[in-house]
Short mmCIF file of C-alpha atoms and ligand atoms in Angstrom, two decimals:
data_model
loop_
_atom_site.label_atom_id
_atom_site.label_comp_id
_atom_site.label_asym_id
_atom_site.label_seq_id
_atom_site.Cartn_x
_atom_site.Cartn_y
_atom_site.Cartn_z
CA MET A 1 132.54 81.72 49.54
CA ALA A 2 131.93 85.96 50.14
CA LEU A 3 131.53 88.52 52.85
CA ILE A 4 128.20 89.45 52.62
CA VAL A 5 126.86 92.25 54.61
CA HIS A 6 122.95 92.26 55.30
CA LYS A 7 120.93 95.85 56.13
CA TYR A 8 117.54 95.26 57.17
CA GLY A 9 115.35 98.70 57.72
CA GLY A 10 113.04 99.73 60.40
CA THR A 11 109.99 97.99 59.14
CA SER A 12 112.08 94.86 58.46
CA MET A 13 112.90 94.68 62.04
CA GLY A 14 109.56 95.73 63.24
CA SER A 15 108.19 92.86 65.61
CA THR A 16 110.02 89.50 67.25
CA GLU A 17 107.70 88.13 64.42
CA ARG A 18 109.76 89.62 61.87
CA ILE A 19 113.41 89.78 63.54
CA ARG A 20 112.62 85.73 63.48
CA ASN A 21 112.39 86.17 60.01
CA VAL A 22 115.59 88.28 59.42
CA ALA A 23 117.08 85.49 61.39
CA LYS A 24 116.06 82.74 59.37
CA ARG A 25 117.38 84.62 55.71
CA VAL A 26 120.39 85.27 57.77
CA ALA A 27 120.88 81.56 58.96
CA LYS A 28 120.00 80.30 54.55
CA TRP A 29 122.77 82.82 53.59
CA ALA A 30 125.47 81.63 56.49
CA ARG A 31 124.22 78.01 55.50
CA ALA A 32 125.17 78.88 51.63
CA GLY A 33 128.72 79.25 53.05
CA HIS A 34 128.76 82.88 53.33
CA GLN A 35 130.56 85.29 56.09
CA MET A 36 127.71 86.96 57.44
CA ILE A 37 127.82 90.48 58.90
CA VAL A 38 123.89 92.18 59.61
CA VAL A 39 123.48 96.12 60.19
CA PRO A 40 119.89 96.63 61.54
CA SER A 41 117.63 99.68 61.82
CA ALA A 42 116.41 100.34 65.61
CA MET A 43 112.03 98.86 65.24
CA SER A 44 110.09 100.92 63.19
CA GLY A 45 108.70 103.95 65.01
CA GLU A 46 111.43 103.35 68.03
CA THR A 47 113.42 106.37 66.45
CA ASN A 48 111.19 108.77 66.43
CA ARG A 49 108.80 107.51 70.03
CA LEU A 50 112.57 108.41 71.56
CA LEU A 51 113.46 111.41 69.88
CA GLY A 52 109.99 112.51 70.78
CA LEU A 53 110.28 112.05 74.43
CA ALA A 54 113.14 113.98 74.20
CA LYS A 55 111.42 116.74 73.05
CA GLU A 56 108.74 116.91 75.78
CA LEU A 57 111.88 117.58 77.51
CA GLN A 58 114.15 119.40 75.90
CA PRO A 59 114.76 123.42 76.11
CA ALA A 60 114.03 126.06 73.88
CA GLN A 61 116.98 126.36 72.52
CA ILE A 62 118.87 123.10 70.80
CA THR A 63 122.64 123.72 72.13
CA PRO A 64 125.10 121.48 70.57
CA SER A 65 125.06 119.53 74.71
CA VAL A 66 120.97 118.95 74.05
CA MET A 67 122.39 117.35 70.90
CA ARG A 68 124.96 115.25 72.23
CA GLU A 69 121.87 114.04 74.81
CA LEU A 70 119.74 113.34 71.53
CA ASP A 71 122.28 110.87 69.96
CA ALA A 72 123.10 108.89 73.25
CA ILE A 73 119.02 108.67 73.42
CA ALA A 74 117.92 107.85 69.60
CA ALA A 75 121.26 105.83 69.35
CA THR A 76 119.49 102.98 72.10
CA GLY A 77 117.27 102.03 69.18
CA GLU A 78 119.91 100.17 67.32
CA GLN A 79 121.36 98.78 70.59
CA VAL A 80 117.97 96.85 71.23
CA SER A 81 117.62 95.75 67.65
CA VAL A 82 121.62 94.29 67.54
CA GLY A 83 120.87 92.04 70.82
CA LEU A 84 117.19 90.62 69.73
CA LEU A 85 118.37 90.16 66.02
CA SER A 86 122.22 88.38 67.78
CA ILE A 87 119.77 86.28 70.16
CA ALA A 88 116.85 85.60 67.40
CA LEU A 89 120.48 84.11 65.55
CA GLN A 90 121.57 81.62 68.41
CA ALA A 91 117.84 80.37 68.59
CA GLU A 92 118.40 79.31 64.66
CA GLY A 93 121.57 77.39 65.86
CA LEU A 94 123.72 80.08 64.65
CA GLN A 95 127.03 81.50 66.79
CA ALA A 96 126.32 85.27 66.88
CA VAL A 97 127.55 88.69 68.46
CA SER A 98 126.47 92.11 68.09
CA TYR A 99 128.10 95.58 68.83
CA ALA A 100 127.06 98.78 69.09
CA GLY A 101 129.19 101.34 67.02
CA TRP A 102 131.44 101.98 70.02
CA GLN A 103 132.50 99.19 70.91
CA LEU A 104 134.53 98.34 67.47
CA PRO A 105 134.70 101.31 67.50
CA ILE A 106 132.96 103.22 64.30
CA ALA A 107 134.66 106.11 64.74
CA THR A 108 133.02 109.64 63.16
CA ASP A 109 133.43 113.03 63.74
CA SER A 110 131.69 115.24 66.35
CA SER A 111 128.90 116.34 64.37
CA PHE A 112 126.14 114.99 66.69
CA THR A 113 122.72 114.36 64.59
CA LYS A 114 124.40 113.94 61.66
CA ALA A 115 127.91 112.55 62.06
CA ARG A 116 130.53 111.26 59.61
CA ILE A 117 132.03 108.33 59.37
CA GLN A 118 135.58 108.45 59.63
CA GLN A 119 136.92 104.94 60.06
CA ILE A 120 135.78 101.51 61.07
CA ASP A 121 137.99 99.31 63.40
CA ASP A 122 137.50 95.64 61.97
CA VAL A 123 139.84 94.10 64.63
CA ARG A 124 137.07 92.45 65.99
CA VAL A 125 134.85 91.72 63.26
CA ARG A 126 137.29 89.54 61.45
CA ALA A 127 138.24 87.51 64.36
CA ASP A 128 134.72 86.86 65.18
CA LEU A 129 134.07 86.19 61.17
CA ASP A 130 137.26 83.64 61.47
CA ALA A 131 135.43 82.22 64.51
CA GLY A 132 132.83 81.17 61.84
CA LYS A 133 130.47 83.79 64.04
CA VAL A 134 127.38 85.86 62.27
CA VAL A 135 128.59 89.56 63.47
CA VAL A 136 125.43 91.78 64.24
CA ILE A 137 126.43 95.48 64.16
CA THR A 138 124.56 98.45 64.88
CA GLY A 139 123.29 101.10 61.80
CA PHE A 140 123.30 104.53 62.35
CA GLN A 141 125.56 105.29 65.25
CA GLY A 142 128.91 106.12 66.08
CA VAL A 143 132.01 107.35 68.58
CA ASP A 144 133.63 110.74 68.59
CA ASP A 145 137.61 111.09 69.26
CA SER A 146 136.14 112.26 73.50
CA GLY A 147 134.11 109.04 73.43
CA ASN A 148 130.65 110.68 73.32
CA ILE A 149 127.97 108.69 71.06
CA THR A 150 127.11 110.50 67.19
CA THR A 151 123.95 109.34 64.82
CA LEU A 152 124.80 109.71 61.52
CA GLY A 153 121.42 111.56 60.54
CA ARG A 154 117.84 110.00 59.81
CA GLY A 155 117.81 106.71 57.79
CA GLY A 156 121.69 106.90 58.60
CA SER A 157 121.94 102.45 59.00
CA ASP A 158 121.91 102.35 54.85
CA THR A 159 125.77 104.51 55.35
CA SER A 160 127.03 102.02 58.24
CA ALA A 161 126.02 99.15 56.16
CA VAL A 162 127.96 100.71 53.23
CA ALA A 163 130.90 101.79 55.72
CA VAL A 164 131.14 98.25 56.81
CA ALA A 165 130.93 96.45 53.36
CA ALA A 166 133.69 99.29 52.12
CA ALA A 167 135.90 98.80 55.47
CA MET A 168 135.20 94.93 55.64
CA LYS A 169 136.16 95.15 51.89
CA ALA A 170 132.68 92.83 51.71
CA ALA A 171 131.80 91.19 47.92
CA GLU A 172 128.66 92.58 48.40
CA CYS A 173 125.90 94.99 50.30
CA LEU A 174 122.36 94.08 50.74
CA ILE A 175 120.08 96.58 51.75
CA TYR A 176 116.54 95.02 52.65
CA THR A 177 113.50 97.04 53.16
CA ASP A 178 109.51 97.42 52.30
CA VAL A 179 110.09 98.08 48.82
CA ASP A 180 111.17 95.35 46.42
CA GLY A 181 113.84 97.63 44.81
CA VAL A 182 114.51 101.60 43.77
CA TYR A 183 111.68 102.77 41.67
CA THR A 184 111.07 105.47 38.45
CA THR A 185 109.18 107.64 42.18
CA ASP A 186 108.20 106.56 45.34
CA PRO A 187 105.77 104.07 44.62
CA ARG A 188 103.56 105.12 48.09
CA VAL A 189 102.65 108.34 46.00
CA VAL A 190 102.64 107.30 42.49
CA PRO A 191 101.28 103.40 42.63
CA GLU A 192 101.84 103.36 38.39
CA ALA A 193 105.76 103.35 39.75
CA ARG A 194 108.02 101.00 38.12
CA ARG A 195 110.62 98.80 39.66
CA LEU A 196 114.13 99.76 38.16
CA ALA A 197 116.30 96.40 37.81
CA THR A 198 119.57 98.19 37.70
CA ILE A 199 120.08 102.33 38.43
CA SER A 200 123.60 104.25 37.69
CA PHE A 201 125.39 105.50 40.92
CA GLU A 202 124.81 108.83 39.26
CA GLU A 203 121.45 108.55 39.15
CA MET A 204 120.96 106.99 42.37
CA LEU A 205 122.89 109.70 44.04
CA GLU A 206 120.47 112.29 42.52
CA MET A 207 117.38 110.64 43.24
CA ALA A 208 118.67 110.14 47.26
CA SER A 209 120.20 114.04 47.53
CA LEU A 210 116.71 115.25 46.42
CA GLY A 211 114.87 113.33 48.57
CA SER A 212 114.04 109.72 47.79
CA LYS A 213 114.46 108.45 51.32
CA VAL A 214 115.10 104.67 49.79
CA LEU A 215 118.97 105.01 50.06
CA GLN A 216 120.46 107.79 52.46
CA ILE A 217 122.76 110.09 50.62
CA ARG A 218 125.56 109.03 52.50
CA SER A 219 125.53 105.62 51.66
CA VAL A 220 125.60 106.03 48.23
CA GLU A 221 128.29 108.27 48.21
CA PHE A 222 130.23 105.72 50.05
CA ALA A 223 129.29 103.30 47.57
CA GLY A 224 130.52 105.40 44.82
CA LYS A 225 133.93 106.23 46.57
CA TYR A 226 135.03 102.46 47.45
CA ARG A 227 133.00 100.91 44.82
CA VAL A 228 130.95 98.79 47.52
CA LYS A 229 128.02 96.52 45.05
CA LEU A 230 125.22 97.52 46.43
CA ARG A 231 121.65 96.20 45.94
CA VAL A 232 118.35 97.46 47.27
CA LEU A 233 115.89 94.51 47.83
CA SER A 234 112.72 93.43 49.85
CA SER A 235 112.82 91.64 53.04
CA PHE A 236 108.93 90.79 52.49
CA THR A 237 109.60 87.96 50.48
CA ASP A 238 109.54 84.30 52.19
CA TRP A 239 112.88 83.80 53.60
CA ASP A 240 112.95 80.74 52.28
CA ILE A 241 113.16 81.52 48.62
CA ASP A 242 115.98 80.33 46.22
CA ILE A 243 118.88 82.43 47.40
CA ASP A 244 120.18 82.71 43.69
CA GLU A 245 116.86 83.87 42.73
CA GLU A 246 116.93 86.17 46.00
CA ALA A 247 120.89 87.51 44.94
CA ARG A 248 119.88 88.61 41.28
CA SER A 249 116.20 90.27 43.16
CA GLY A 250 115.87 93.89 43.32
CA THR A 251 117.72 96.79 42.43
CA LEU A 252 121.24 96.91 41.81
CA ILE A 253 123.48 100.31 41.17
CA THR A 254 125.46 100.50 38.92
CA PHE A 255 129.04 102.11 38.31
CA GLU A 256 129.14 101.56 34.20
CA GLU A 257 129.39 104.25 32.16
CA GLU A 258 127.18 102.78 29.09
CA ALA A 259 124.75 100.60 31.06
CA ASN A 260 122.54 103.31 30.95
CA MET A 261 122.79 105.18 27.32
CA GLU A 262 119.49 103.22 25.88
CA GLN A 263 117.23 104.09 28.95
CA ALA A 264 114.60 106.67 29.12
CA VAL A 265 115.92 110.70 29.02
CA VAL A 266 114.54 110.61 32.55
CA SER A 267 114.80 107.60 35.15
CA GLY A 268 113.17 108.73 38.04
CA ILE A 269 111.59 111.59 39.92
CA ALA A 270 111.98 113.04 43.63
CA PHE A 271 110.71 114.95 45.51
CA ASN A 272 111.34 116.50 49.00
CA ARG A 273 109.04 118.46 51.41
CA ASP A 274 111.98 118.60 53.91
CA GLU A 275 112.53 121.95 53.25
CA ALA A 276 111.51 125.84 53.72
CA LYS A 277 112.10 129.08 51.69
CA VAL A 278 113.20 132.33 53.08
CA THR A 279 113.47 136.03 51.18
CA ILE A 280 115.22 139.01 52.15
CA LEU A 281 114.00 141.79 50.40
CA GLY A 282 115.42 145.21 49.20
CA VAL A 283 119.33 144.15 50.02
CA PRO A 284 121.33 146.43 48.10
CA ASP A 285 122.40 145.00 45.24
CA LYS A 286 126.47 145.32 45.49
CA PRO A 287 129.45 143.14 44.83
CA GLY A 288 129.20 140.67 47.96
CA VAL A 289 126.10 140.87 49.07
CA ALA A 290 125.59 137.07 48.53
CA PHE A 291 128.20 136.51 50.81
CA ARG A 292 127.05 138.96 53.44
CA ILE A 293 124.07 137.19 53.48
CA LEU A 294 124.97 133.44 53.41
CA GLY A 295 128.43 133.48 54.71
CA PRO A 296 126.62 134.18 58.37
CA VAL A 297 124.18 131.45 57.18
CA ALA A 298 127.52 129.05 56.93
CA GLU A 299 128.92 130.25 59.76
CA ALA A 300 125.77 129.10 61.73
CA ASN A 301 126.07 125.34 60.14
CA ILE A 302 122.84 125.67 58.09
CA ASP A 303 122.78 124.41 54.42
CA VAL A 304 121.64 126.19 51.90
CA ASP A 305 120.11 124.31 48.81
CA VAL A 306 118.61 126.12 45.90
CA ILE A 307 119.38 129.74 45.80
CA ILE A 308 118.11 132.55 43.91
CA GLN A 309 118.30 136.16 43.12
CA ASN A 310 116.38 138.66 41.68
CA VAL A 311 116.95 141.07 39.12
CA SER A 312 118.06 144.79 40.90
CA HIS A 313 115.58 148.02 40.61
CA ASP A 314 117.04 150.74 42.16
CA GLY A 315 120.27 149.03 43.14
CA LYS A 316 118.28 146.66 45.03
CA THR A 317 117.57 143.07 44.34
CA ASP A 318 115.83 140.24 46.76
CA PHE A 319 117.53 137.41 47.06
CA SER A 320 116.25 133.78 48.55
CA PHE A 321 117.40 130.66 49.40
CA THR A 322 115.97 127.29 50.83
CA VAL A 323 116.86 125.43 53.89
CA HIS A 324 116.12 122.13 55.32
CA ARG A 325 112.49 122.91 57.51
CA ASN A 326 114.62 122.09 60.77
CA ASP A 327 116.34 125.30 60.44
CA TYR A 328 113.76 127.06 59.12
CA GLN A 329 112.96 129.61 62.35
CA ARG A 330 116.57 129.45 63.23
CA THR A 331 117.47 131.14 59.65
CA LEU A 332 114.64 133.59 59.48
CA ASP A 333 116.18 134.67 62.97
CA LEU A 334 119.12 135.12 61.87
CA LEU A 335 118.12 137.13 58.83
CA LYS A 336 115.90 139.26 61.39
CA THR A 337 117.99 139.95 63.59
CA GLN A 338 121.35 140.11 62.06
CA ILE A 339 121.54 139.85 58.53
CA ALA A 340 118.94 142.44 57.27
CA PRO A 341 120.11 145.27 59.95
CA ALA A 342 123.87 144.30 58.10
CA THR A 343 122.83 144.50 54.79
CA GLY A 344 120.35 147.32 55.29
CA ALA A 345 117.24 144.74 53.87
CA ARG A 346 113.77 146.09 53.76
CA GLU A 347 112.36 142.94 54.44
CA VAL A 348 112.23 139.31 55.87
CA THR A 349 109.99 136.77 54.36
CA GLY A 350 109.58 133.25 54.72
CA ASP A 351 107.46 130.13 53.20
CA ALA A 352 107.88 126.21 55.18
CA ARG A 353 104.63 125.11 52.94
CA ILE A 354 106.92 124.57 49.93
CA CYS A 355 108.09 121.30 48.45
CA LYS A 356 110.50 120.66 45.66
CA VAL A 357 110.21 118.17 42.60
CA SER A 358 112.80 116.68 40.58
CA ILE A 359 113.45 114.68 37.10
CA VAL A 360 116.22 112.94 37.12
CA GLY A 361 118.14 111.16 34.49
CA ILE A 362 121.46 110.14 32.71
CA GLY A 363 120.07 110.73 29.05
CA MET A 364 119.56 114.49 29.84
CA LYS A 365 123.27 115.10 29.53
CA SER A 366 122.51 114.30 25.73
CA HIS A 367 119.02 115.75 25.05
CA VAL A 368 118.16 119.37 24.84
CA GLY A 369 114.82 120.78 26.08
CA VAL A 370 113.88 118.25 29.06
CA ALA A 371 113.31 121.09 31.12
CA ALA A 372 111.44 122.86 29.02
CA THR A 373 108.86 119.91 28.53
CA MET A 374 109.01 119.77 32.52
CA PHE A 375 108.27 123.36 33.16
CA ARG A 376 105.24 123.20 30.29
CA ILE A 377 103.93 120.05 31.96
CA LEU A 378 103.84 121.89 35.34
CA SER A 379 102.12 124.90 33.64
CA GLU A 380 99.41 122.82 31.90
CA GLU A 381 98.37 121.40 35.40
CA GLY A 382 98.45 125.17 36.35
CA ILE A 383 101.83 124.50 39.03
CA ASN A 384 103.65 128.10 39.72
CA ILE A 385 107.90 127.58 39.26
CA GLN A 386 108.80 129.08 42.46
CA MET A 387 112.38 128.57 42.21
CA ILE A 388 114.57 126.37 39.81
CA SER A 389 117.93 124.83 39.97
CA THR A 390 119.89 122.43 37.15
CA SER A 391 122.61 120.40 36.73
CA GLU A 392 123.82 118.05 33.96
CA ILE A 393 121.38 115.08 34.94
CA LYS A 394 118.72 116.53 37.30
CA THR A 395 116.31 119.66 37.04
CA SER A 396 114.76 120.57 40.24
CA VAL A 397 111.96 122.83 40.98
CA VAL A 398 110.36 124.50 44.09
CA ILE A 399 106.52 124.82 44.08
CA ASP A 400 103.50 125.01 46.42
CA GLU A 401 103.53 121.97 48.78
CA LYS A 402 99.67 121.67 48.19
CA TYR A 403 100.71 120.72 44.19
CA MET A 404 103.21 117.97 44.96
CA GLU A 405 101.16 114.90 44.25
CA LEU A 406 99.85 116.53 41.46
CA ALA A 407 103.25 117.84 39.81
CA VAL A 408 104.83 114.24 40.66
CA ARG A 409 102.32 111.99 38.58
CA ALA A 410 102.17 114.59 35.98
CA LEU A 411 105.25 114.31 35.22
CA HIS A 412 105.64 110.63 35.80
CA ARG A 413 103.11 110.28 33.10
CA ALA A 414 104.41 113.13 30.99
CA PHE A 415 108.09 111.53 30.68
CA GLU A 416 106.43 107.94 29.89
CA LEU A 417 107.53 106.32 34.07
CA ASP A 418 104.30 105.00 34.22
CA GLY A 419 103.76 101.19 34.33
CA GLU A 420 101.93 98.47 36.00
CA PRO A 421 101.08 99.48 39.35
CA ALA A 422 103.87 98.63 42.01
CA ARG A 423 104.01 95.98 44.42
CA VAL A 424 104.28 97.57 48.04
P1 ADP B 1 114.36 101.33 55.63
O1 ADP B 1 113.26 101.84 56.86
O2 ADP B 1 113.77 99.99 55.22
O3 ADP B 1 115.50 101.92 56.30
P2 ADP B 1 112.98 103.47 54.28
O4 ADP B 1 111.30 104.12 54.86
O5 ADP B 1 114.19 104.41 54.72
O6 ADP B 1 113.40 101.87 54.59
O7 ADP B 1 112.82 103.80 52.61
C1 ADP B 1 112.17 103.13 51.99
C2 ADP B 1 111.16 103.77 51.59
O8 ADP B 1 111.30 104.40 50.34
C3 ADP B 1 109.87 102.96 50.92
O9 ADP B 1 108.82 102.21 51.23
C4 ADP B 1 108.86 104.13 50.15
O10 ADP B 1 107.77 104.60 50.16
C5 ADP B 1 110.21 105.01 50.16
N1 ADP B 1 110.56 105.38 48.72
C6 ADP B 1 111.13 106.78 48.13
N2 ADP B 1 111.58 106.81 46.80
C7 ADP B 1 111.53 105.86 46.66
C8 ADP B 1 112.10 105.12 45.43
N3 ADP B 1 112.02 105.44 44.31
N4 ADP B 1 111.80 104.10 45.20
C9 ADP B 1 111.69 102.89 46.01
N5 ADP B 1 111.10 103.66 47.32
C10 ADP B 1 111.08 104.66 48.14
N1 LIG B 2 116.79 104.35 63.09
C1 LIG B 2 117.16 105.58 62.54
C2 LIG B 2 115.72 106.78 61.71
O1 LIG B 2 114.92 105.92 62.11
C3 LIG B 2 118.25 105.10 61.54
C4 LIG B 2 117.58 104.30 60.17
O2 LIG B 2 116.23 103.58 60.46
O3 LIG B 2 118.23 104.07 58.94
O4 LIG B 2 116.45 107.06 61.21
MG1 MG B 3 116.30 104.18 55.39
#
């Protein structure tokens, strides 16, 4: 008997029929003798619907007090899900109880819409498990020191599940979703993408941080920090398939360094349409210039991703960086109204129609020329590279958004990742 955490995403919770299936699957695991905690997301489309309603009414300026309300609104989607799932489990003859984040509590900081989990109180959960109950806990949400409801950022239920698994020292955290594992790239964009039976923690971290939405990055970070055994698998198999077969299916995130030594140089391709590029032209090129540009950006709580500074001409240089598209307008305004006048820059421009495409692989550590191959393949497709960023196990390029699929497919083929069409 083990303590197991199951997480079900929005599509898996998408209708009462699907929730009934989730309940039957969980009941199968409970009857096999496991102690079960389930962390469901809101029903698919629900978080968008709720935030859409808020958008119709919200003022032009999104202040912290508006963000507080956005979190209170968005968190209700998961609250409905836990209640429905708990009832469905009871209909299966199990004892089940649901909790919202604030009820345990799941303590977070106060960064509305992107809060971080700080601590999870396990007292009630342990008591319920000991009493033989299945415990159903909301994903995506928590509560701050002042009792405000917070949310963890889009896709945050993955993080809730892994954090709960870490806090409870669960034997395994199973992330049930609408694909049957982690693929070499998004199988909805490249049908030839292949499922990986295992992926190293480092590679998963890069894939998630570079835009592969199958796991929220913080969930991978938690898994690494607390060594949570983490598996991504399908919720669309028949609920009554053999439990041992189910437990071995999908993709396991591995922590052993050697696990991927024999693997391809490039294990996967990630892409991200969520960024925008801003450029500040004709800035005097003297010490401290990067700080004078990026300091105020950081102070405004805007995350910066890829950065380039061009060679200078006549003591002036151009400086470009990318930010999340949600922060694009705010960043442009900040550059135009404050940073450009303060630094004596000539002009500020921006482009929201960009994307970032990245190749990821532990094998890149020991192979030279992988980035060069990537650049060659893109040039053969006539795709202009606007920015480049590298680390030991990834190379990312920023390109025009309209070439994204072309680039991903060409790279997927060239790095020999194509396989049988994926089942999605
Ligand atoms: P859930 O609602 O279950 O959390 P998400 O939509 O957040 O599901 O994540 C699953 C989706 O992630 C898949 O449907 C797929 O389109 C997308 N995805 C992106 N990159 C990958 C990848 N490398 N492997 C598998 N799925 C991926
Ligand atoms: N419901 C939230 C979202 O749509 C959290 C999640 O699904 O993980 O982003
Ligand atoms: Mg998700």
